[in-house]
Amino acid sequence: MQDTRALALTFEVSGLPPVKTEALSIFAAGHRQATRVRTLLQAALAAAQRTGWTPLPGPIEVDLVLRCPPGHRTADASTLLGGVCAVLQDKKRVTSIGLAHLGVLVDVALFDDDRQIRRLSYHEEPAEDFSYQVRVAAVPAQV
């Protein structure tokens, strides 16, 4: 039987991505990134439901395109990628804090663990308003 799962998922999000800049989990209730985390999770959930996406278990690549007014980037690429990847992985492994405040969004995961990431890409595009595009894809098997 042929595997019919989608191998790539791309979606758009308004606003800025969550950034991961401190030891405190961005999933903690009341964290200053909470609104950005929820916005990303809601966009990922909508995209996953629309396509029938199931979390990828194998090697993946993550692409992030930040759209922002020229000269107005708010964080460096590594903290932006770190925040997005933390939010999109399976949150069941986050056991040190309660996640009940996320409600059904706690189950949104596009991949199992960020250790699966084999390729990362980031670039910026000029725009009037902040937004971003996320793409998660399976990395083709090496021969």
Short mmCIF file of C-alpha atoms in Angstrom, two decimals:
data_model
loop_
_atom_site.label_atom_id
_atom_site.label_comp_id
_atom_site.label_asym_id
_atom_site.label_seq_id
_atom_site.Cartn_x
_atom_site.Cartn_y
_atom_site.Cartn_z
CA MET A 1 0.00 0.00 0.00
CA GLN A 2 1.32 3.44 -0.92
CA ASP A 3 1.90 6.03 1.82
CA THR A 4 -0.29 9.00 0.91
CA ARG A 5 0.78 11.39 3.69
CA ALA A 6 1.74 14.89 2.67
CA LEU A 7 5.50 15.34 2.72
CA ALA A 8 5.54 19.16 2.82
CA LEU A 9 3.34 21.76 4.48
CA THR A 10 3.55 25.49 3.86
CA PHE A 11 1.45 28.13 5.58
CA GLU A 12 1.30 31.85 6.28
CA VAL A 13 1.08 33.60 9.65
CA SER A 14 0.31 37.27 10.37
CA GLY A 15 2.53 39.14 12.79
CA LEU A 16 5.92 38.11 14.15
CA PRO A 17 7.14 34.58 14.95
CA PRO A 18 7.80 33.58 18.56
CA VAL A 19 11.42 33.96 19.60
CA LYS A 20 13.34 31.63 21.88
CA THR A 21 15.82 33.76 23.82
CA GLU A 22 15.81 32.51 27.39
CA ALA A 23 15.77 29.39 29.51
CA LEU A 24 12.11 29.92 30.52
CA SER A 25 9.87 27.81 28.29
CA ILE A 26 7.91 29.80 25.72
CA PHE A 27 5.02 27.48 26.60
CA ALA A 28 4.77 28.75 30.18
CA ALA A 29 1.44 30.39 30.99
CA GLY A 30 1.84 34.14 30.83
CA HIS A 31 5.14 34.05 28.90
CA ARG A 32 5.73 37.24 26.90
CA GLN A 33 5.70 35.16 23.68
CA ALA A 34 2.31 33.55 24.50
CA THR A 35 0.33 35.46 21.87
CA ARG A 36 2.86 34.65 19.14
CA VAL A 37 2.93 30.98 20.21
CA ARG A 38 -0.86 30.72 20.03
CA THR A 39 -1.01 32.49 16.66
CA LEU A 40 1.56 30.09 15.19
CA LEU A 41 -0.19 27.05 16.66
CA GLN A 42 -3.56 28.19 15.29
CA ALA A 43 -2.12 28.73 11.80
CA ALA A 44 -0.34 25.34 11.89
CA LEU A 45 -3.55 23.63 13.08
CA ALA A 46 -5.59 25.18 10.25
CA ALA A 47 -2.99 24.15 7.65
CA ALA A 48 -2.72 20.62 9.06
CA GLN A 49 -6.49 20.16 9.10
CA ARG A 50 -6.83 21.53 5.56
CA THR A 51 -4.26 19.06 4.19
CA GLY A 52 -4.66 16.05 6.49
CA TRP A 53 -1.10 16.52 7.74
CA THR A 54 0.32 14.03 10.22
CA PRO A 55 3.54 14.73 12.15
CA LEU A 56 6.64 13.60 10.29
CA PRO A 57 8.69 10.98 12.15
CA GLY A 58 11.88 11.12 10.05
CA PRO A 59 14.41 13.74 8.94
CA ILE A 60 12.94 17.13 8.07
CA GLU A 61 13.78 20.58 6.80
CA VAL A 62 12.27 23.82 8.07
CA ASP A 63 12.15 27.02 6.05
CA LEU A 64 11.19 30.39 7.52
CA VAL A 65 10.53 33.52 5.44
CA LEU A 66 10.10 36.69 7.50
CA ARG A 67 8.33 39.60 5.87
CA CYS A 68 8.98 42.93 7.55
CA PRO A 69 9.35 46.62 6.87
CA PRO A 70 12.96 47.35 5.85
CA GLY A 71 15.15 47.94 8.91
CA HIS A 72 12.53 46.68 11.39
CA ARG A 73 13.55 43.09 12.10
CA THR A 74 13.01 42.43 15.79
CA ALA A 75 15.25 39.41 16.46
CA ASP A 76 18.09 37.45 14.91
CA ALA A 77 17.55 34.46 12.66
CA SER A 78 18.61 31.87 15.24
CA THR A 79 16.11 33.01 17.89
CA LEU A 80 13.32 33.20 15.30
CA LEU A 81 14.06 29.71 13.97
CA GLY A 82 14.43 28.38 17.52
CA GLY A 83 11.03 29.74 18.53
CA VAL A 84 9.22 28.45 15.46
CA CYS A 85 10.79 24.98 15.70
CA ALA A 86 10.09 24.70 19.43
CA VAL A 87 6.43 25.53 18.88
CA LEU A 88 5.91 23.16 15.95
CA GLN A 89 7.41 20.04 17.54
CA ASP A 90 5.45 17.61 19.70
CA LYS A 91 4.91 19.28 23.08
CA LYS A 92 4.28 16.05 25.00
CA ARG A 93 7.98 15.97 25.89
CA VAL A 94 7.63 19.31 27.74
CA THR A 95 6.95 17.86 31.18
CA SER A 96 8.44 20.51 33.45
CA ILE A 97 5.49 22.90 33.11
CA GLY A 98 1.73 22.60 32.75
CA LEU A 99 0.35 23.08 29.26
CA ALA A 100 -3.39 23.02 30.02
CA HIS A 101 -3.64 26.73 29.18
CA LEU A 102 -2.99 25.84 25.52
CA GLY A 103 -6.18 23.78 25.34
CA VAL A 104 -6.46 21.79 22.10
CA LEU A 105 -3.42 23.62 20.70
CA VAL A 106 -1.17 21.45 22.90
CA ASP A 107 -1.71 18.65 20.38
CA VAL A 108 -0.57 20.66 17.35
CA ALA A 109 2.71 19.19 16.08
CA LEU A 110 4.16 19.12 12.58
CA PHE A 111 7.05 16.85 13.58
CA ASP A 112 8.06 14.82 16.62
CA ASP A 113 11.26 16.48 17.83
CA ASP A 114 13.60 19.24 16.66
CA ARG A 115 16.43 16.68 16.58
CA GLN A 116 14.87 15.54 13.29
CA ILE A 117 15.89 18.78 11.59
CA ARG A 118 18.56 18.24 8.95
CA ARG A 119 18.18 21.52 7.04
CA LEU A 120 17.17 25.01 8.13
CA SER A 121 16.70 28.04 5.96
CA TYR A 122 15.82 31.62 6.75
CA HIS A 123 15.44 34.70 4.65
CA GLU A 124 13.73 38.06 4.79
CA GLU A 125 11.54 39.84 2.31
CA PRO A 126 10.49 43.49 2.47
CA ALA A 127 6.83 44.15 3.27
CA GLU A 128 4.63 46.84 4.76
CA ASP A 129 3.43 44.62 7.61
CA PHE A 130 5.00 41.80 9.61
CA SER A 131 4.12 38.26 8.54
CA TYR A 132 5.94 35.02 7.92
CA GLN A 133 5.77 31.79 6.01
CA VAL A 134 6.70 28.41 7.44
CA ARG A 135 7.48 25.30 5.42
CA VAL A 136 8.11 21.91 6.99
CA ALA A 137 9.07 19.06 4.69
CA ALA A 138 10.42 15.55 4.80
CA VAL A 139 14.05 15.31 3.71
CA PRO A 140 14.36 12.81 0.86
CA ALA A 141 16.15 9.61 1.80
CA GLN A 142 19.83 9.60 0.88
CA VAL A 143 20.96 6.91 -1.54
#
